[in-house]
mmCIF file of C-alpha atoms in Angstrom:
data_model
loop_
_atom_site.group_PDB
_atom_site.id
_atom_site.type_symbol
_atom_site.label_atom_id
_atom_site.label_comp_id
_atom_site.label_asym_id
_atom_site.label_seq_id
_atom_site.Cartn_x
_atom_site.Cartn_y
_atom_site.Cartn_z
ATOM 1 C CA MET K 1 0.000 0.000 0.000
ATOM 2 C CA LYS K 2 1.261 3.427 -0.894
ATOM 3 C CA THR K 3 -0.057 6.917 -0.339
ATOM 4 C CA LYS K 4 1.069 10.442 -1.066
ATOM 5 C CA TYR K 5 1.150 11.086 2.673
ATOM 6 C CA TRP K 6 3.664 8.404 3.621
ATOM 7 C CA ASP K 7 6.668 10.174 2.057
ATOM 8 C CA PHE K 8 6.586 12.610 4.982
ATOM 9 C CA PRO K 9 10.128 12.947 6.474
ATOM 10 C CA GLU K 10 10.683 10.550 9.370
ATOM 11 C CA ASN K 11 12.251 13.242 11.544
ATOM 12 C CA ARG K 12 9.068 15.332 11.409
ATOM 13 C CA LEU K 13 6.088 15.085 13.740
ATOM 14 C CA ALA K 14 2.928 13.204 12.802
ATOM 15 C CA VAL K 15 0.907 15.258 15.300
ATOM 16 C CA GLU K 16 1.928 18.473 17.044
ATOM 17 C CA ILE K 17 -0.256 19.992 19.763
ATOM 18 C CA LYS K 18 0.541 23.285 21.490
ATOM 19 C CA ASN K 19 -1.256 24.780 24.488
ATOM 20 C CA LEU K 20 -4.547 23.073 23.646
ATOM 21 C CA ASN K 21 -7.635 23.912 25.710
ATOM 22 C CA LYS K 22 -11.237 22.777 25.590
ATOM 23 C CA ILE K 23 -13.782 24.406 27.911
ATOM 24 C CA TYR K 24 -17.333 23.043 27.999
ATOM 25 C CA ASN K 25 -18.659 25.615 30.459
ATOM 26 C CA ASP K 26 -17.312 29.137 29.962
ATOM 27 C CA GLU K 27 -18.792 30.496 33.180
ATOM 28 C CA ASN K 28 -17.358 27.809 35.459
ATOM 29 C CA GLN K 29 -14.192 27.360 33.364
ATOM 30 C CA ASN K 30 -14.774 23.615 33.205
ATOM 31 C CA PHE K 31 -11.663 22.392 31.361
ATOM 32 C CA ALA K 32 -11.991 19.021 29.621
ATOM 33 C CA VAL K 33 -8.465 19.590 28.259
ATOM 34 C CA GLU K 34 -6.150 22.163 29.818
ATOM 35 C CA ASN K 35 -2.949 23.527 28.286
ATOM 36 C CA VAL K 36 -2.022 20.248 26.605
ATOM 37 C CA SER K 37 1.115 20.106 24.485
ATOM 38 C CA LEU K 38 2.146 16.877 22.747
ATOM 39 C CA GLU K 39 4.500 15.816 19.991
ATOM 40 C CA ILE K 40 3.781 12.478 18.322
ATOM 41 C CA PRO K 41 6.701 11.238 16.186
ATOM 42 C CA THR K 42 6.178 9.871 12.700
ATOM 43 C CA GLY K 43 6.102 6.071 12.596
ATOM 44 C CA SER K 44 5.557 5.620 16.329
ATOM 45 C CA ILE K 45 2.957 3.717 18.303
ATOM 46 C CA PHE K 46 1.919 6.407 20.768
ATOM 47 C CA GLY K 47 -0.111 5.470 23.831
ATOM 48 C CA LEU K 48 -2.535 8.000 25.296
ATOM 49 C CA LEU K 49 -3.579 6.706 28.722
ATOM 50 C CA GLY K 50 -5.733 8.036 31.537
ATOM 51 C CA PRO K 51 -8.573 7.138 33.903
ATOM 52 C CA ASN K 52 -12.229 7.571 32.908
ATOM 53 C CA GLY K 53 -13.113 11.228 32.453
ATOM 54 C CA ALA K 54 -9.470 12.282 32.203
ATOM 55 C CA GLY K 55 -9.874 13.992 28.816
ATOM 56 C CA LYS K 56 -8.679 11.260 26.425
ATOM 57 C CA SER K 57 -11.843 11.198 24.328
ATOM 58 C CA THR K 58 -12.001 14.988 24.088
ATOM 59 C CA LEU K 59 -8.380 15.140 22.959
ATOM 60 C CA ILE K 60 -8.857 12.359 20.398
ATOM 61 C CA ASN K 61 -12.057 13.982 19.093
ATOM 62 C CA ILE K 62 -10.270 17.305 18.631
ATOM 63 C CA ILE K 63 -7.441 15.620 16.718
ATOM 64 C CA SER K 64 -9.904 13.768 14.485
ATOM 65 C CA GLY K 65 -11.981 16.901 13.845
ATOM 66 C CA VAL K 66 -15.143 15.874 15.707
ATOM 67 C CA VAL K 67 -14.852 18.419 18.553
ATOM 68 C CA ILE K 68 -13.936 22.107 18.124
ATOM 69 C CA LYS K 69 -11.139 23.272 20.419
ATOM 70 C CA THR K 70 -11.438 26.389 22.581
ATOM 71 C CA SER K 71 -7.854 27.542 22.013
ATOM 72 C CA GLY K 72 -4.396 26.311 21.106
ATOM 73 C CA ASN K 73 -2.851 24.866 17.957
ATOM 74 C CA VAL K 74 -3.052 21.387 16.444
ATOM 75 C CA SER K 75 -1.134 20.234 13.388
ATOM 76 C CA ILE K 76 -1.849 16.851 11.742
ATOM 77 C CA TRP K 77 0.795 15.591 9.340
ATOM 78 C CA GLY K 78 1.908 19.188 8.878
ATOM 79 C CA TYR K 79 -1.634 20.491 8.286
ATOM 80 C CA ASP K 80 -3.180 23.030 10.649
ATOM 81 C CA ILE K 81 -6.636 21.732 11.643
ATOM 82 C CA ASP K 82 -8.115 25.251 11.381
ATOM 83 C CA LYS K 83 -6.517 26.463 8.153
ATOM 84 C CA GLU K 84 -6.325 23.118 6.315
ATOM 85 C CA ARG K 85 -9.272 21.231 7.778
ATOM 86 C CA LYS K 86 -9.920 18.892 4.843
ATOM 87 C CA GLN K 87 -6.287 17.822 4.466
ATOM 88 C CA SER K 88 -5.849 17.282 8.195
ATOM 89 C CA LYS K 89 -8.963 15.091 8.350
ATOM 90 C CA LEU K 90 -7.808 12.996 5.388
ATOM 91 C CA ALA K 91 -4.523 12.368 7.177
ATOM 92 C CA ILE K 92 -6.280 10.421 9.945
ATOM 93 C CA GLY K 93 -8.269 7.218 10.170
ATOM 94 C CA VAL K 94 -10.279 6.518 13.320
ATOM 95 C CA VAL K 95 -11.127 3.085 14.729
ATOM 96 C CA PRO K 96 -13.910 3.687 17.290
ATOM 97 C CA GLN K 97 -14.580 1.551 20.313
ATOM 98 C CA GLU K 98 -18.109 0.737 19.089
ATOM 99 C CA LEU K 99 -18.548 -1.971 16.449
ATOM 100 C CA ASN K 100 -20.293 0.221 13.876
ATOM 101 C CA ILE K 101 -20.457 -2.282 11.042
ATOM 102 C CA ASP K 102 -23.359 -2.802 8.660
ATOM 103 C CA ALA K 103 -24.444 -6.407 9.128
ATOM 104 C CA PHE K 104 -25.711 -6.762 5.546
ATOM 105 C CA PHE K 105 -22.446 -5.887 3.784
ATOM 106 C CA THR K 106 -19.499 -8.152 3.184
ATOM 107 C CA PRO K 107 -16.065 -6.852 4.230
ATOM 108 C CA LYS K 108 -15.090 -6.271 0.621
ATOM 109 C CA GLU K 109 -18.318 -4.381 -0.132
ATOM 110 C CA MET K 110 -17.910 -2.281 2.984
ATOM 111 C CA LEU K 111 -14.336 -1.295 2.172
ATOM 112 C CA ASN K 112 -15.239 -0.471 -1.418
ATOM 113 C CA LEU K 113 -18.197 1.624 -0.241
ATOM 114 C CA HIS K 114 -16.053 3.635 2.167
ATOM 115 C CA SER K 115 -13.377 4.076 -0.471
ATOM 116 C CA GLY K 116 -16.023 5.742 -2.628
ATOM 117 C CA MET K 117 -17.210 7.890 0.280
ATOM 118 C CA PHE K 118 -13.664 9.203 0.660
ATOM 119 C CA ASN K 119 -13.597 9.926 -3.075
ATOM 120 C CA VAL K 120 -10.779 7.446 -3.669
ATOM 121 C CA PRO K 121 -10.575 6.671 -7.418
ATOM 122 C CA LYS K 122 -11.608 3.103 -8.174
ATOM 123 C CA SER K 123 -8.198 2.445 -9.696
ATOM 124 C CA SER K 124 -6.650 3.282 -6.300
ATOM 125 C CA TRP K 125 -8.880 1.123 -4.094
ATOM 126 C CA ILE K 126 -6.802 -1.034 -1.751
ATOM 127 C CA SER K 127 -9.583 -3.194 -0.315
ATOM 128 C CA HIS K 128 -7.805 -6.415 -1.274
ATOM 129 C CA ASP K 129 -4.537 -5.269 0.325
ATOM 130 C CA LEU K 130 -6.310 -4.230 3.525
ATOM 131 C CA LEU K 131 -8.169 -7.529 3.817
ATOM 132 C CA GLU K 132 -4.868 -9.356 3.388
ATOM 133 C CA LEU K 133 -3.132 -7.115 5.946
ATOM 134 C CA MET K 134 -5.886 -7.766 8.499
ATOM 135 C CA ASP K 135 -6.037 -11.524 7.741
ATOM 136 C CA LEU K 136 -9.579 -11.288 6.373
ATOM 137 C CA THR K 137 -9.034 -12.393 2.770
ATOM 138 C CA ASP K 138 -10.915 -15.660 3.271
ATOM 139 C CA LYS K 139 -13.867 -13.706 4.752
ATOM 140 C CA ALA K 140 -14.025 -11.077 1.989
ATOM 141 C CA SER K 141 -17.428 -12.284 0.719
ATOM 142 C CA THR K 142 -18.945 -13.296 4.075
ATOM 143 C CA TYR K 143 -21.720 -11.123 5.530
ATOM 144 C CA SER K 144 -20.305 -9.007 8.349
ATOM 145 C CA ARG K 145 -22.952 -10.267 10.769
ATOM 146 C CA LYS K 146 -21.354 -13.714 10.556
ATOM 147 C CA LEU K 147 -17.883 -12.496 11.526
ATOM 148 C CA SER K 148 -16.465 -13.107 14.994
ATOM 149 C CA GLY K 149 -15.790 -10.223 17.353
ATOM 150 C CA GLY K 150 -12.078 -10.254 16.595
ATOM 151 C CA MET K 151 -12.720 -10.245 12.841
ATOM 152 C CA ARG K 152 -15.080 -7.284 13.205
ATOM 153 C CA ARG K 153 -12.394 -5.402 15.118
ATOM 154 C CA ARG K 154 -9.895 -6.065 12.339
ATOM 155 C CA LEU K 155 -12.472 -4.992 9.764
ATOM 156 C CA LEU K 156 -12.884 -1.671 11.600
ATOM 157 C CA VAL K 157 -9.147 -1.108 11.284
ATOM 158 C CA ALA K 158 -9.284 -1.888 7.556
ATOM 159 C CA LYS K 159 -12.291 0.420 7.188
ATOM 160 C CA ALA K 160 -10.329 3.287 8.762
ATOM 161 C CA MET K 161 -7.477 2.724 6.289
ATOM 162 C CA VAL K 162 -9.367 2.821 2.967
ATOM 163 C CA HIS K 163 -8.138 6.350 2.154
ATOM 164 C CA SER K 164 -4.565 5.411 3.117
ATOM 165 C CA PRO K 165 -4.131 7.826 6.026
ATOM 166 C CA PRO K 166 -0.629 8.035 7.517
ATOM 167 C CA ILE K 167 -2.080 8.211 11.041
ATOM 168 C CA ILE K 168 -4.635 5.916 12.640
ATOM 169 C CA ILE K 169 -6.349 6.316 16.007
ATOM 170 C CA LEU K 170 -7.219 3.110 17.847
ATOM 171 C CA ASP K 171 -9.773 3.915 20.557
ATOM 172 C CA GLU K 172 -9.997 0.952 22.951
ATOM 173 C CA PRO K 173 -9.447 -1.446 20.012
ATOM 174 C CA THR K 174 -9.517 -4.660 22.076
ATOM 175 C CA ALA K 175 -12.352 -3.855 24.488
ATOM 176 C CA GLY K 176 -14.363 -7.008 25.180
ATOM 177 C CA VAL K 177 -12.005 -9.233 23.198
ATOM 178 C CA ASP K 178 -10.624 -12.448 24.704
ATOM 179 C CA VAL K 179 -6.901 -12.953 25.313
ATOM 180 C CA GLU K 180 -6.203 -14.987 22.173
ATOM 181 C CA LEU K 181 -7.958 -12.544 19.853
ATOM 182 C CA ARG K 182 -6.332 -9.590 21.610
ATOM 183 C CA GLN K 183 -2.878 -10.977 20.859
ATOM 184 C CA LYS K 184 -3.893 -11.514 17.242
ATOM 185 C CA LEU K 185 -5.003 -7.886 17.011
ATOM 186 C CA TRP K 186 -1.693 -6.805 18.506
ATOM 187 C CA GLU K 187 0.091 -8.639 15.707
ATOM 188 C CA ASN K 188 -2.057 -6.818 13.148
ATOM 189 C CA PHE K 189 -1.326 -3.426 14.724
ATOM 190 C CA ILE K 190 2.415 -4.087 14.694
ATOM 191 C CA LYS K 191 2.188 -5.198 11.066
ATOM 192 C CA LEU K 192 0.319 -2.003 10.203
ATOM 193 C CA ASN K 193 2.914 0.121 11.996
ATOM 194 C CA LYS K 194 5.708 -1.613 10.072
ATOM 195 C CA GLN K 195 3.913 -0.555 6.891
ATOM 196 C CA GLY K 196 4.671 3.042 7.949
ATOM 197 C CA VAL K 197 1.479 4.016 9.771
ATOM 198 C CA THR K 198 1.708 6.163 12.902
ATOM 199 C CA ILE K 199 -0.645 4.727 15.534
ATOM 200 C CA ILE K 200 -2.276 6.609 18.409
ATOM 201 C CA LEU K 201 -3.619 4.103 20.934
ATOM 202 C CA THR K 202 -6.016 4.699 23.809
ATOM 203 C CA THR K 203 -6.628 1.728 26.073
ATOM 204 C CA HIS K 204 -7.475 0.732 29.630
ATOM 205 C CA TYR K 205 -5.457 -2.472 29.221
ATOM 206 C CA LEU K 206 -2.124 -1.193 30.473
ATOM 207 C CA GLU K 207 -0.315 -4.395 29.514
ATOM 208 C CA GLU K 208 -1.460 -3.684 25.949
ATOM 209 C CA ALA K 209 0.113 -0.226 26.000
ATOM 210 C CA GLU K 210 3.270 -1.603 27.610
ATOM 211 C CA TYR K 211 3.591 -4.263 24.908
ATOM 212 C CA LEU K 212 2.764 -2.129 21.860
ATOM 213 C CA CYS K 213 3.785 1.462 22.515
ATOM 214 C CA ASP K 214 7.195 3.051 22.150
ATOM 215 C CA HIS K 215 6.019 6.379 23.579
ATOM 216 C CA ILE K 216 3.391 7.026 26.263
ATOM 217 C CA ALA K 217 1.536 10.086 27.527
ATOM 218 C CA ILE K 218 -0.725 9.990 30.577
ATOM 219 C CA ILE K 219 -3.550 12.499 30.952
ATOM 220 C CA ASN K 220 -5.451 13.120 34.193
ATOM 221 C CA LYS K 221 -8.074 15.773 34.928
ATOM 222 C CA GLY K 222 -7.454 17.307 31.524
ATOM 223 C CA LYS K 223 -3.708 17.750 32.011
ATOM 224 C CA ILE K 224 -0.729 15.789 30.734
ATOM 225 C CA ILE K 225 1.085 14.415 33.790
ATOM 226 C CA ALA K 226 3.629 12.242 31.952
ATOM 227 C CA ASN K 227 4.985 12.191 28.424
ATOM 228 C CA GLU K 228 8.004 9.959 27.876
ATOM 229 C CA LYS K 229 9.468 7.156 25.851
ATOM 230 C CA LYS K 230 8.175 3.926 27.383
ATOM 231 C CA GLU K 231 11.580 2.791 28.630
ATOM 232 C CA THR K 232 12.220 6.165 30.267
ATOM 233 C CA LEU K 233 8.818 6.186 31.928
ATOM 234 C CA LEU K 234 9.294 2.698 33.360
ATOM 235 C CA THR K 235 12.740 3.425 34.778
ATOM 236 C CA LYS K 236 12.420 7.026 35.971
ATOM 237 C CA PHE K 237 10.657 6.022 39.213
ATOM 238 C CA ASN K 238 13.738 4.161 40.428
ATOM 239 C CA GLN K 239 11.575 1.420 41.884
ATOM 240 C CA LYS K 240 11.442 -2.353 41.985
ATOM 241 C CA ILE K 241 9.130 -4.919 43.567
ATOM 242 C CA ILE K 242 10.139 -7.854 45.734
ATOM 243 C CA LYS K 243 7.611 -10.685 46.119
ATOM 244 C CA ILE K 244 7.829 -12.901 49.192
ATOM 245 C CA LYS K 245 5.813 -16.086 49.443
ATOM 246 C CA ILE K 246 5.279 -17.082 53.068
ATOM 247 C CA ASN K 247 3.898 -20.101 54.922
ATOM 248 C CA GLU K 248 1.669 -18.217 57.365
ATOM 249 C CA THR K 249 -1.415 -16.014 57.229
ATOM 250 C CA LYS K 250 -0.567 -13.548 59.993
ATOM 251 C CA ILE K 251 2.462 -11.300 60.375
ATOM 252 C CA SER K 252 3.590 -9.935 63.708
ATOM 253 C CA LYS K 253 3.806 -6.205 64.323
ATOM 254 C CA LYS K 254 7.555 -6.543 64.802
ATOM 255 C CA ASP K 255 8.012 -8.247 61.412
ATOM 256 C CA MET K 256 5.764 -5.685 59.727
ATOM 257 C CA LEU K 257 7.921 -2.841 61.064
ATOM 258 C CA SER K 258 11.003 -4.635 59.719
ATOM 259 C CA LEU K 259 9.439 -5.056 56.260
ATOM 260 C CA GLN K 260 8.495 -1.381 56.166
ATOM 261 C CA LYS K 261 12.187 -0.516 56.463
ATOM 262 C CA ILE K 262 12.525 -1.962 52.963
ATOM 263 C CA GLY K 263 9.667 -0.035 51.342
ATOM 264 C CA SER K 264 5.927 0.112 50.828
ATOM 265 C CA VAL K 265 4.343 -3.170 51.964
ATOM 266 C CA LYS K 266 1.274 -4.799 50.413
ATOM 267 C CA LEU K 267 -0.168 -7.917 52.066
ATOM 268 C CA LEU K 268 -1.717 -10.496 49.770
ATOM 269 C CA GLU K 269 -2.925 -14.035 50.430
ATOM 270 C CA SER K 270 0.190 -16.030 51.422
ATOM 271 C CA GLU K 271 2.335 -13.399 49.773
ATOM 272 C CA ILE K 272 3.932 -10.042 50.517
ATOM 273 C CA GLU K 273 4.793 -7.411 47.919
ATOM 274 C CA ILE K 274 7.249 -4.671 48.802
ATOM 275 C CA ASN K 275 7.792 -1.720 46.477
ATOM 276 C CA TYR K 276 11.226 -0.281 47.197
ATOM 277 C CA LYS K 277 13.538 2.400 45.775
ATOM 278 C CA LEU K 278 16.752 1.116 44.248
ATOM 279 C CA ASN K 279 18.802 4.097 45.409
ATOM 280 C CA GLU K 280 17.656 3.797 49.035
ATOM 281 C CA ILE K 281 18.352 0.150 49.874
ATOM 282 C CA SER K 282 20.535 -2.606 48.454
ATOM 283 C CA MET K 283 19.595 -6.225 47.949
ATOM 284 C CA LYS K 284 22.152 -7.151 50.594
ATOM 285 C CA ASN K 285 20.330 -4.964 53.154
ATOM 286 C CA ILE K 286 16.975 -6.458 52.118
ATOM 287 C CA ILE K 287 18.219 -9.998 52.664
ATOM 288 C CA GLU K 288 19.672 -9.036 56.048
ATOM 289 C CA ILE K 289 16.322 -7.562 57.153
ATOM 290 C CA LEU K 290 14.385 -10.625 55.988
ATOM 291 C CA TYR K 291 16.865 -12.987 57.664
ATOM 292 C CA LYS K 292 16.228 -11.327 61.033
ATOM 293 C CA THR K 293 12.435 -11.726 60.824
ATOM 294 C CA ASP K 294 10.442 -14.738 62.013
ATOM 295 C CA LEU K 295 8.780 -15.176 58.627
ATOM 296 C CA ASP K 296 8.684 -18.692 57.140
ATOM 297 C CA ILE K 297 9.718 -17.736 53.617
ATOM 298 C CA ILE K 298 8.938 -20.283 50.876
ATOM 299 C CA ASP K 299 10.016 -18.287 47.835
ATOM 300 C CA LEU K 300 11.500 -14.926 46.954
ATOM 301 C CA SER K 301 11.506 -13.075 43.627
ATOM 302 C CA THR K 302 11.842 -9.577 42.235
ATOM 303 C CA LYS K 303 10.191 -7.886 39.306
ATOM 304 C CA GLU K 304 10.533 -4.580 37.510
ATOM 305 C CA VAL K 305 7.911 -1.901 37.988
ATOM 306 C CA SER K 306 5.153 -2.295 35.365
ATOM 307 C CA LEU K 307 3.317 0.402 33.484
ATOM 308 C CA GLU K 308 0.328 -0.296 35.716
ATOM 309 C CA ASP K 309 2.428 0.524 38.800
ATOM 310 C CA VAL K 310 3.623 3.771 37.219
ATOM 311 C CA PHE K 311 0.099 4.672 36.087
ATOM 312 C CA ILE K 312 -1.421 4.152 39.552
ATOM 313 C CA ASN K 313 1.415 6.090 41.181
ATOM 314 C CA LEU K 314 1.044 9.073 38.861
ATOM 315 C CA THR K 315 -2.744 9.312 38.707
ATOM 316 C CA SER K 316 -3.175 8.916 42.456
ATOM 317 C CA ASN K 317 -0.764 11.793 43.104
ATOM 318 C CA HIS K 318 -2.301 14.267 40.637
#
C-alpha cells in the first residue's frame, strides 16, 4: 500500500499539539483539556492513557476533527486543523470503540463503499490489500454479521485505512475481546505500523500499552502528567518490587515494622509485595532484614515496575 502522505520525512512530527484547551462551560471554566502540548513522532505507536473522564476522548475527538477546540494549535501531518481542515482530516483514520459495522455488507463491499465515500478513485482502491493485511481475505465475501468479534475489530481497522491515512487512532481497540484474539489484534497493529502508519492508541489495558507502545503520555483531569518514551517512563521512578511467598497467614507487628524498612508493603494471600527504591536500599540490606524476621519464607523473587504501577502512582498523586 502506498499513499502520497507516507513520504513525509521521518524526523518530522505526525501530530503536534501546542497549548490546547477545551472548555465546555465558559462560566465555570470547566476544562476538559487544559494547556495540553504533545508531539507524536512519525512512525511511532503512541499510547494516550488516563482514567475515565481524564480527557482522552475529548483530545482524540479534537485531533480527528469531531470536537472544536477552545484555544491552542493542532497540526496533523503538517496540516493546521483550522486552516487546512480537509487535508488534516484525510490524514487520519479513526477506529472507534463501538462496532459500527453494517451487518448486511461483506467486508469487501464495505471497504469499497467507504473508499467511494472518501472519493478514492476506483483504480486506487486497496480493499484487497487491507483484507490481506488484516487476515480477512478468506472472509471477503462473508456477511459481516457472521464475523467473529475479533474479525469485526480487524475490519474496523481496515475500514479506517481505505483512504490510506498516515495516522490511525485506535480507541480501545480490544475492548471485550478475549486474550487470544487480543494478541492476534496486537500482531495486526504491529504489522500495520511496520507498513509506515503512525498509531495513536487509547486503552485501559495497560499491559497492551506496555507491549505495543514506544512512547506514552498519561492524561489526568485534563492535564498531561507524563509524556516519555516507554523505557524512560518505566525506569524514571527508580523502583522495583520484591515478592515474598510465606507459609503463614498472619504477620507480627515486629516483622511488619522490619518489612516497612525496605519499602511500601502490600499484604496479599500467602504473599507479601514490597515496592522499594533502588537508590535507598541494596539487595544485601533487604536480605539481612528478611533474615532477622520470624517469617517462614517459601520463595522470593523480584520484578521490575510495570506500566500499571507507574500509572497508579502518577494518577493517584495528581
